[in-house]
Amino acid sequence: MPESKQRVSYFYQPDVGHFYYGPSHPMKPHRIKMAHHLILSYGLYRKMEVYRSHPASPAEMSAFHSEDYINFLAKVTPDNLRGYSNQMQKFNVGEYTDCPVFDGLYEFTQLYTGASLDGAVKLNRGDCDVAVNWSGGLHHAKKSEASGFCYINDIVLAILELLKVHARVLYIDIDVHHGDGVEEAFYCTDRVMTFSLHKYGDFFPGTGHIKDTGAKEGTGYSVNVPLTSGMTDDAYEKIFKPVMDKIMEVFRPGAIVLQCGADSLTGDRLGCFNLSLKGHAECVRYTKSFGVPTLVLGGGGYTIRNVARCWAYETSVLLDTKLPDEIPYNDYYEYYAPDFKLHLTPEQRENLNTEASMESVRIDLLTQLSGLRGAPSVGMGEVPPDFETIRESTRENDERTEAREVRDGDGENDGGSGDDVRGRGRTKDGKGERKDHEAELAG
Ligand code: V1D
Ligand code: CA
């Protein structure tokens, strides 16, 4: 449904903003509550369906995470952590790491994860075109390890949910940090393409080199854009759009997950890019313009007044609604002093990403993506043959019906022949090739 109004579902749980990582920790869940209040005060709730999301269960989390890690997160508290020192080291949690044990930690992970899963299920059912969860997007968490303020990887879990219905899912990550946890989870599969733009070089997490392109069946399906300090709106757009165009041409995803980490904005406490809200949101607008079902998530963002501005503005972009620059009165109005304006002015500083370096990155990535077309294993017209297996594990009857429709190629934007106006080949028996990694994806 390109360019016309799309149905937006918004997922929020009012307690999610009440968790506290600690006084000197830069991650402030309160920013999600601030964004929510700004969204409400702009009246955007009138143009979308607003849902209170469910807390994810341990069983839902176990589609990606190990049971011993989930059990540990569910048990450890600031009062009992002394009894868990071995496991704390093993799972990279505690005072001397980026991932402290704080009051309600497990409930916090349940809330942000449940909202992403609810969004994915809503998209899978075809009940909306865009689903939004600003509390999600915790892209660094690994199967059995916390990392970079992230404990449970709601993105991987949401992608696994989308893969029950869609043959191919595109993951886009505009957080200033590399989306390493998501890349790693899908590094060996061609059913998920990961596309991350990030600061690279002496910066957390240290991964995301341009030559890290995937392995085995997934070779070529990890797309990394290593950048440096001072990134401007114009330079960002000049890399984002051509790479996106090529990805959409060669990969043709049935669904997209867009991580909108706001630490790539100008003035971020941890980031070093110089993007305005308009430059950041242009990625959201452009992604939406392809009309593919999309799950929009939050992520990093450490100058919290700007995080709230950013996600409120991006909600308006998803709703094709113009917002006045004057911040409306709301519970957190004083945070927006001294100008009480929505938009940000980038700083007057040098962009260390030169024309030449950007041109070189663009050429390398377009070459990588061109290499995917016609490669023997790509099989772009196929729908995975083992939805039968995946269907067994789905929870609800109507999801089973959808999976069957997808397999038969009748669904919209699902990778079936019906959603490709340009026409797409199938294998001779119409079923497509079996991929070894799919059992692992079915979880
Ligand atoms: F500045 C801090 C103060 C207290 C605690 C942590 C930090 C901090 C800042 N930057 N931690 C970092 C990064 N970690 C390191 C490692 C610690 N050293 C041994 C190396 O540099 C982690 C940055 C995490 C960024 C998270 C994210 O923005 O990508 C995100 N996305 O979704 C949710 C979070
Ligand atoms: Ca990124």
Coordinates of C-alpha atoms and ligand atoms in Angstrom, one line a residue:
M1 CA 0.0 0.0 0.0
P2 CA 2.6 2.6 -1.0
E3 CA 2.0 6.3 -0.5
S4 CA -1.6 6.0 0.7
K5 CA -2.6 6.0 4.4
Q6 CA -1.5 2.9 6.2
R7 CA -3.2 1.4 9.3
V8 CA -1.0 2.0 12.3
S9 CA -1.2 0.0 15.5
Y10 CA 0.7 1.4 18.5
F11 CA 1.8 -0.8 21.5
Y12 CA 2.5 0.5 24.9
Q13 CA 2.5 -0.7 28.5
P14 CA 2.2 2.1 31.1
D15 CA 4.7 0.6 33.5
V16 CA 7.5 0.3 31.0
G17 CA 8.8 3.8 31.8
H18 CA 9.0 3.2 35.6
F19 CA 12.1 1.0 35.6
Y20 CA 15.5 2.5 36.6
Y21 CA 18.9 1.2 35.5
G22 CA 20.6 3.4 38.2
P23 CA 21.7 7.0 38.8
S24 CA 24.9 7.0 36.6
H25 CA 23.5 4.8 33.9
P26 CA 22.6 6.5 30.6
M27 CA 19.7 4.3 29.7
K28 CA 16.5 5.9 31.0
P29 CA 13.3 4.0 30.3
H30 CA 11.5 7.2 31.4
R31 CA 12.1 8.5 27.9
I32 CA 9.5 6.0 26.6
K33 CA 6.9 7.5 28.9
M34 CA 7.9 11.0 27.8
A35 CA 7.6 10.0 24.1
H36 CA 4.1 8.5 24.9
H37 CA 2.9 11.7 26.6
L38 CA 4.2 13.9 23.7
I39 CA 2.4 11.6 21.2
L40 CA -0.8 11.9 23.2
S41 CA -0.5 15.7 23.6
Y42 CA -0.1 16.0 19.8
G43 CA -3.4 14.1 19.5
L44 CA -1.8 11.3 17.4
Y45 CA -3.8 8.6 19.4
R46 CA -6.9 9.7 17.3
K47 CA -5.2 8.4 14.1
M48 CA -4.0 5.0 15.2
E49 CA -5.1 2.0 17.2
V50 CA -3.5 2.1 20.7
Y51 CA -3.0 -1.2 22.5
R52 CA -1.8 -2.1 25.9
S53 CA 0.7 -4.8 25.2
H54 CA 1.1 -8.1 27.1
P55 CA 4.2 -9.2 29.1
A56 CA 6.2 -11.8 27.2
S57 CA 6.2 -15.2 28.8
P58 CA 9.4 -17.3 29.4
A59 CA 8.1 -19.7 26.7
E60 CA 7.9 -16.8 24.2
M61 CA 11.5 -15.7 25.1
S62 CA 12.8 -19.2 24.7
A63 CA 12.2 -19.1 20.9
F64 CA 15.7 -17.4 20.9
H65 CA 17.2 -17.3 24.4
S66 CA 18.5 -20.3 26.4
E67 CA 16.4 -21.5 29.3
D68 CA 19.1 -21.1 31.9
Y69 CA 19.6 -17.5 30.9
I70 CA 15.9 -16.7 31.1
N71 CA 15.6 -18.5 34.4
F72 CA 18.5 -16.5 35.7
L73 CA 17.0 -13.2 34.6
A74 CA 13.7 -14.2 36.2
K75 CA 15.4 -14.9 39.6
V76 CA 18.2 -12.4 40.1
T77 CA 17.4 -9.2 42.1
P78 CA 19.5 -6.5 43.6
D79 CA 18.9 -8.2 47.0
N80 CA 20.0 -11.7 46.1
L81 CA 22.6 -11.1 43.4
R82 CA 25.5 -12.1 45.8
G83 CA 24.4 -15.7 45.5
Y84 CA 24.6 -15.5 41.7
S85 CA 28.2 -14.2 41.1
N86 CA 29.2 -17.1 38.7
Q87 CA 26.0 -16.7 36.6
M88 CA 26.4 -13.0 36.6
Q89 CA 29.8 -13.3 35.0
K90 CA 28.6 -15.9 32.6
F91 CA 25.6 -13.9 31.4
N92 CA 27.5 -10.5 31.5
V93 CA 25.2 -8.9 34.1
G94 CA 26.1 -6.8 37.1
E95 CA 27.6 -3.7 38.6
Y96 CA 30.8 -3.6 36.5
T97 CA 29.1 -4.3 33.2
D98 CA 26.8 -2.2 30.9
C99 CA 23.9 -4.4 32.1
P100 CA 23.1 -3.8 35.8
V101 CA 20.7 -5.9 37.9
F102 CA 18.0 -3.4 38.9
D103 CA 14.6 -3.7 40.6
G104 CA 12.0 -5.3 38.2
L105 CA 14.6 -6.1 35.5
Y106 CA 12.8 -9.3 34.4
E107 CA 9.4 -7.5 34.3
F108 CA 11.0 -4.8 32.2
T109 CA 12.2 -7.3 29.6
Q110 CA 8.8 -8.9 29.6
L111 CA 7.1 -5.6 28.9
Y112 CA 9.3 -4.4 26.0
T113 CA 9.4 -7.8 24.5
G114 CA 5.7 -8.5 24.7
A115 CA 5.0 -5.2 22.9
S116 CA 7.2 -6.2 19.9
L117 CA 5.7 -9.7 19.8
D118 CA 2.2 -8.2 19.8
G119 CA 3.2 -5.9 16.9
A120 CA 4.5 -8.8 14.9
V121 CA 1.4 -10.9 15.5
K122 CA -0.8 -8.0 14.5
L123 CA 1.1 -7.6 11.2
N124 CA 1.1 -11.3 10.6
R125 CA -2.7 -11.3 10.9
G126 CA -2.9 -8.5 8.3
D127 CA -4.7 -6.4 11.0
C128 CA -2.4 -3.4 10.4
D129 CA 0.2 -2.1 8.0
V130 CA 2.6 -0.6 10.5
A131 CA 3.1 -1.6 14.2
V132 CA 5.0 0.6 16.6
N133 CA 6.7 -0.2 19.9
W134 CA 9.0 2.6 21.1
S135 CA 10.0 0.5 24.2
G136 CA 11.6 -2.2 21.9
G137 CA 14.6 -2.4 19.7
L138 CA 17.2 -3.9 22.2
H139 CA 19.5 -5.1 19.5
H140 CA 22.6 -6.2 21.4
A141 CA 21.2 -9.1 23.5
K142 CA 22.5 -12.5 22.6
K143 CA 21.1 -16.0 23.1
S144 CA 22.7 -16.4 26.6
E145 CA 24.2 -13.0 27.3
A146 CA 23.2 -9.5 28.1
S147 CA 25.1 -6.8 26.3
G148 CA 25.0 -3.0 25.8
F149 CA 22.0 -2.3 28.1
C150 CA 20.0 -5.1 26.4
Y151 CA 18.9 -8.3 28.1
I152 CA 16.3 -10.0 25.9
N153 CA 16.4 -9.4 22.2
D154 CA 12.8 -8.5 21.3
I155 CA 13.9 -7.8 17.7
V156 CA 15.1 -11.4 17.1
L157 CA 11.9 -12.7 18.7
A158 CA 9.7 -10.5 16.6
I159 CA 11.5 -11.5 13.4
L160 CA 11.1 -15.2 14.3
E161 CA 7.4 -14.4 14.7
L162 CA 7.2 -12.7 11.3
L163 CA 9.1 -15.6 9.7
K164 CA 6.1 -17.8 10.5
V165 CA 4.2 -16.0 7.8
H166 CA 6.8 -14.2 5.6
A167 CA 9.4 -15.9 3.5
R168 CA 11.9 -13.0 3.9
V169 CA 12.2 -10.3 6.5
L170 CA 14.4 -7.2 6.2
Y171 CA 15.9 -5.7 9.4
I172 CA 17.0 -2.1 9.3
D173 CA 19.0 -0.5 12.2
I174 CA 19.6 3.3 12.3
D175 CA 20.8 3.3 15.9
V176 CA 24.4 4.8 16.0
H177 CA 25.6 1.4 17.4
H178 CA 25.9 -1.8 15.3
G179 CA 22.9 -4.1 15.5
D180 CA 25.2 -7.1 16.4
G181 CA 22.7 -9.3 18.3
V182 CA 20.3 -9.4 15.4
E183 CA 23.0 -9.8 12.8
E184 CA 24.5 -12.7 14.7
A185 CA 21.2 -14.5 15.2
F186 CA 20.6 -14.5 11.4
Y187 CA 24.1 -14.5 10.1
C188 CA 23.8 -17.8 8.3
T189 CA 20.4 -17.5 6.8
D190 CA 19.1 -15.9 3.6
R191 CA 15.6 -15.4 5.0
V192 CA 16.6 -12.4 7.0
M193 CA 18.7 -9.5 5.6
T194 CA 20.2 -7.2 8.2
F195 CA 21.1 -3.7 7.3
S196 CA 22.8 -1.6 10.0
L197 CA 24.3 1.9 9.7
H198 CA 26.6 2.7 12.6
K199 CA 29.7 4.4 13.9
Y200 CA 32.6 2.0 13.4
G201 CA 36.1 2.3 14.9
D202 CA 36.8 2.5 18.7
F203 CA 33.1 2.4 19.4
F204 CA 30.8 -0.2 21.0
P205 CA 30.3 -3.1 20.1
G206 CA 33.2 -3.1 17.7
T207 CA 31.5 -5.2 15.1
G208 CA 29.9 -4.2 11.8
H209 CA 32.8 -4.1 9.3
I210 CA 31.7 -3.6 5.7
K211 CA 33.3 -7.0 4.8
D212 CA 31.1 -8.8 7.4
T213 CA 28.5 -9.9 4.9
G214 CA 27.1 -13.2 6.3
A215 CA 28.1 -16.8 6.2
K216 CA 26.9 -20.1 4.7
E217 CA 23.4 -19.6 3.2
G218 CA 23.5 -16.1 4.6
T219 CA 26.5 -14.9 2.6
G220 CA 25.7 -11.5 1.3
Y221 CA 22.6 -11.0 3.5
S222 CA 24.3 -8.9 6.2
V223 CA 24.7 -5.4 5.1
N224 CA 27.0 -3.1 7.2
V225 CA 27.5 0.6 6.7
P226 CA 30.5 1.7 8.9
L227 CA 30.5 5.4 9.5
T228 CA 32.4 8.0 11.5
S229 CA 31.6 11.1 13.5
G230 CA 29.7 14.1 12.3
M231 CA 27.3 12.3 10.0
T232 CA 24.8 14.9 8.4
D233 CA 21.3 14.5 7.1
D234 CA 22.4 14.8 3.5
A235 CA 25.2 12.3 3.7
Y236 CA 23.0 9.8 5.6
E237 CA 20.3 10.0 3.0
K238 CA 22.8 9.6 0.1
I239 CA 23.8 6.2 1.6
F240 CA 20.5 5.0 3.0
K241 CA 18.3 5.5 0.0
P242 CA 20.4 3.9 -2.8
V243 CA 21.2 0.9 -0.6
M244 CA 17.5 0.6 0.5
D245 CA 16.4 0.7 -3.2
K246 CA 18.8 -2.1 -4.1
I247 CA 17.8 -4.2 -1.1
M248 CA 14.2 -3.9 -2.0
E249 CA 14.9 -4.8 -5.6
V250 CA 17.0 -7.9 -4.9
F251 CA 15.6 -9.1 -1.6
R252 CA 11.9 -8.3 -1.8
P253 CA 11.0 -8.7 1.9
G254 CA 7.5 -9.7 2.9
A255 CA 8.0 -7.7 6.2
I256 CA 10.4 -5.1 7.6
V257 CA 11.6 -4.5 11.1
L258 CA 13.0 -0.9 11.6
Q259 CA 15.0 -0.2 14.7
C260 CA 15.0 3.6 15.2
G261 CA 17.7 4.1 17.9
A262 CA 17.7 7.9 18.6
D263 CA 21.3 8.0 19.6
S264 CA 22.2 8.8 16.0
L265 CA 20.7 12.3 16.5
T266 CA 22.7 15.5 17.0
G267 CA 23.5 16.2 20.7
D268 CA 23.1 12.6 21.9
R269 CA 24.9 11.9 25.2
L270 CA 26.6 8.8 23.8
G271 CA 26.4 9.2 20.0
C272 CA 28.6 11.3 17.7
F273 CA 26.4 11.8 14.6
N274 CA 24.8 15.1 13.7
L275 CA 21.3 14.1 12.4
S276 CA 18.2 16.3 12.8
L277 CA 14.8 14.8 13.5
K278 CA 14.1 15.3 9.8
G279 CA 17.2 13.4 8.6
H280 CA 16.5 10.5 11.1
A281 CA 12.8 10.4 10.2
E282 CA 13.5 10.4 6.5
C283 CA 14.7 6.8 6.9
V284 CA 11.3 6.0 8.5
R285 CA 9.4 7.8 5.7
Y286 CA 11.4 6.1 3.0
T287 CA 11.0 2.7 4.5
K288 CA 7.2 3.2 4.8
S289 CA 7.0 4.3 1.2
F290 CA 7.6 0.7 0.0
G291 CA 4.3 -0.3 1.5
V292 CA 5.6 -3.5 3.1
P293 CA 4.2 -4.5 6.5
T294 CA 6.6 -2.9 9.0
L295 CA 7.3 -3.2 12.7
V296 CA 8.8 0.1 14.0
L297 CA 10.9 -0.1 17.2
G298 CA 12.9 2.2 19.5
G299 CA 16.5 1.4 20.6
G300 CA 19.2 3.6 22.0
G301 CA 18.9 7.4 22.7
Y302 CA 20.4 9.1 25.7
T303 CA 19.5 12.8 25.5
I304 CA 16.0 11.9 26.6
R305 CA 14.2 15.1 25.6
N306 CA 15.4 14.5 22.0
V307 CA 14.4 10.8 22.1
A308 CA 10.9 11.8 23.0
R309 CA 10.9 14.5 20.2
C310 CA 12.2 12.0 17.7
W311 CA 9.8 9.1 18.3
A312 CA 6.8 11.5 18.5
Y313 CA 7.8 13.0 15.2
E314 CA 8.3 9.6 13.6
T315 CA 4.9 8.5 14.8
S316 CA 3.5 11.5 13.0
V317 CA 5.5 10.5 9.8
L318 CA 4.0 7.0 10.0
L319 CA 0.5 8.6 10.2
D320 CA 1.1 11.1 7.4
T321 CA 0.3 13.9 9.8
K322 CA 2.0 17.3 10.1
L323 CA 2.9 18.5 13.6
P324 CA 3.3 22.1 14.7
D325 CA 6.8 22.9 15.9
E326 CA 5.5 24.2 19.2
I327 CA 5.6 21.5 21.8
P328 CA 2.0 21.1 23.2
Y329 CA 1.6 21.3 27.0
N330 CA 2.1 17.8 28.6
D331 CA 3.3 16.3 31.9
Y332 CA 6.9 16.7 30.9
Y333 CA 6.7 20.1 29.2
E334 CA 9.7 21.5 31.2
Y335 CA 12.1 19.0 29.6
Y336 CA 11.7 20.8 26.3
A337 CA 13.1 24.1 27.6
P338 CA 14.4 26.6 26.6
D339 CA 12.8 26.7 23.1
F340 CA 9.9 24.3 23.6
K341 CA 10.2 23.4 19.9
L342 CA 9.9 20.0 18.4
H343 CA 12.7 20.2 15.8
L344 CA 16.5 20.2 16.4
T345 CA 19.2 22.2 14.7
P346 CA 22.3 20.2 13.9
E347 CA 25.6 21.5 15.3
Q348 CA 28.1 23.5 13.2
R349 CA 30.8 20.8 13.1
E350 CA 32.7 18.9 10.5
N351 CA 31.4 15.7 9.0
L352 CA 34.3 13.3 9.0
N353 CA 32.5 11.1 6.6
T354 CA 34.0 12.4 3.3
E355 CA 32.3 12.3 -0.1
A356 CA 35.0 9.9 -1.2
S357 CA 34.6 7.5 1.8
M358 CA 30.8 7.5 1.4
E359 CA 31.1 6.9 -2.4
S360 CA 33.4 3.9 -1.7
V361 CA 31.0 2.4 0.9
R362 CA 28.0 2.9 -1.5
I363 CA 29.8 1.2 -4.3
D364 CA 31.0 -1.7 -2.2
L365 CA 27.4 -2.3 -0.8
L366 CA 25.7 -2.0 -4.2
T367 CA 28.2 -4.5 -5.6
Q368 CA 27.6 -6.9 -2.7
L369 CA 23.8 -6.7 -3.3
S370 CA 24.1 -7.1 -7.1
G371 CA 25.9 -10.3 -6.4
L372 CA 22.8 -11.8 -4.8
R373 CA 20.7 -11.6 -7.9
G374 CA 20.7 -14.8 -9.8
A375 CA 22.9 -16.6 -7.3
P376 CA 22.0 -20.3 -7.4
S377 CA 20.8 -20.4 -3.8
V378 CA 18.7 -17.2 -3.8
G379 CA 15.4 -18.6 -5.2
M380 CA 13.5 -15.3 -4.8
G381 CA 10.2 -16.7 -6.0
E382 CA 10.0 -19.3 -3.4
V383 CA 8.0 -19.6 -0.2
P384 CA 9.8 -21.9 2.3
P385 CA 8.4 -25.4 2.1
D386 CA 8.4 -26.1 5.8
F387 CA 5.6 -23.9 7.0
E388 CA 3.9 -27.2 7.8
T389 CA 6.5 -27.6 10.6
I390 CA 6.3 -24.0 11.6
R391 CA 2.5 -24.1 11.6
E392 CA 2.5 -26.9 14.2
S393 CA 4.1 -24.5 16.7
T394 CA 1.8 -21.5 16.2
R395 CA -0.6 -20.8 18.9
E396 CA -3.8 -19.8 17.2
N397 CA -6.0 -21.2 14.5
D398 CA -6.2 -18.1 12.4
E399 CA -2.5 -17.9 12.3
R400 CA -2.5 -21.4 10.9
T401 CA -4.9 -20.3 8.1
E402 CA -2.6 -17.4 7.3
A403 CA 0.5 -19.6 7.1
R404 CA -1.4 -21.9 4.7
E405 CA -2.4 -18.9 2.5
V406 CA 1.2 -17.8 2.4
R407 CA 2.4 -21.2 1.4
D408 CA -0.1 -21.2 -1.4
G409 CA 1.1 -17.8 -2.5
D410 CA -2.2 -16.0 -1.9
G411 CA -1.1 -13.6 0.8
E412 CA -0.1 -10.0 0.3
N413 CA 3.5 -9.1 0.4
D414 CA 4.4 -12.5 1.7
G415 CA 6.9 -13.6 -0.9
G416 CA 4.2 -15.5 -2.8
S417 CA 3.8 -14.9 -6.5
G418 CA 0.6 -12.9 -5.9
D419 CA 2.4 -9.9 -4.5
D420 CA 4.9 -9.4 -7.2
V421 CA 3.7 -7.3 -10.0
R422 CA 6.9 -7.9 -11.9
G423 CA 6.5 -11.7 -11.8
R424 CA 8.8 -14.1 -10.1
G425 CA 10.0 -17.6 -10.9
R426 CA 9.2 -20.7 -8.9
T427 CA 11.0 -24.0 -8.8
K428 CA 9.6 -26.6 -11.2
D429 CA 7.5 -28.3 -8.5
G430 CA 6.3 -24.9 -7.3
K431 CA 7.5 -25.7 -3.8
G432 CA 11.0 -24.1 -3.7
E433 CA 14.2 -25.4 -2.3
R434 CA 14.6 -26.6 1.2
K435 CA 17.1 -24.7 3.3
D436 CA 19.1 -26.5 6.0
H437 CA 18.9 -23.6 8.5
E438 CA 15.1 -23.5 8.6
A439 CA 14.6 -26.0 11.3
E440 CA 16.8 -23.8 13.5
L441 CA 14.7 -20.8 12.6
A442 CA 11.5 -22.6 13.5
G443 CA 12.9 -22.6 17.0
Ligands
V1D1 F1 28.6 5.7 29.9 C1 28.2 4.7 30.6 C2 27.9 5.0 31.9 C3 27.4 4.0 32.7 C4 27.3 2.7 32.2 C5 27.6 2.5 30.9 C6 28.0 3.5 30.1 C7 28.4 3.3 28.7 C8 28.5 4.2 27.6 N1 28.8 3.5 26.5 N2 28.5 2.1 28.1 C9 28.8 2.2 26.8 C10 29.0 1.1 25.9 N3 29.8 0.1 26.4 C11 31.1 0.1 26.3 C12 31.8 -1.1 26.9 C13 32.1 -0.9 28.4 N4 33.6 -1.0 28.1 C14 34.3 -2.0 28.7 C15 33.3 -1.2 26.7 O1 31.7 1.0 25.6 C16 27.6 0.4 25.6 C17 26.7 1.2 24.7 C18 25.4 0.5 24.5 C19 24.6 1.2 23.5 C20 23.2 0.6 23.4 C21 22.3 0.9 22.3 O2 22.3 2.3 22.1 O3 22.9 0.5 21.1 C22 20.9 0.4 22.5 N5 20.2 0.1 21.5 O4 19.0 -0.4 22.0 C23 19.1 -0.3 23.3 C24 20.3 0.1 23.6
CA2 CA 22.8 0.8 13.7

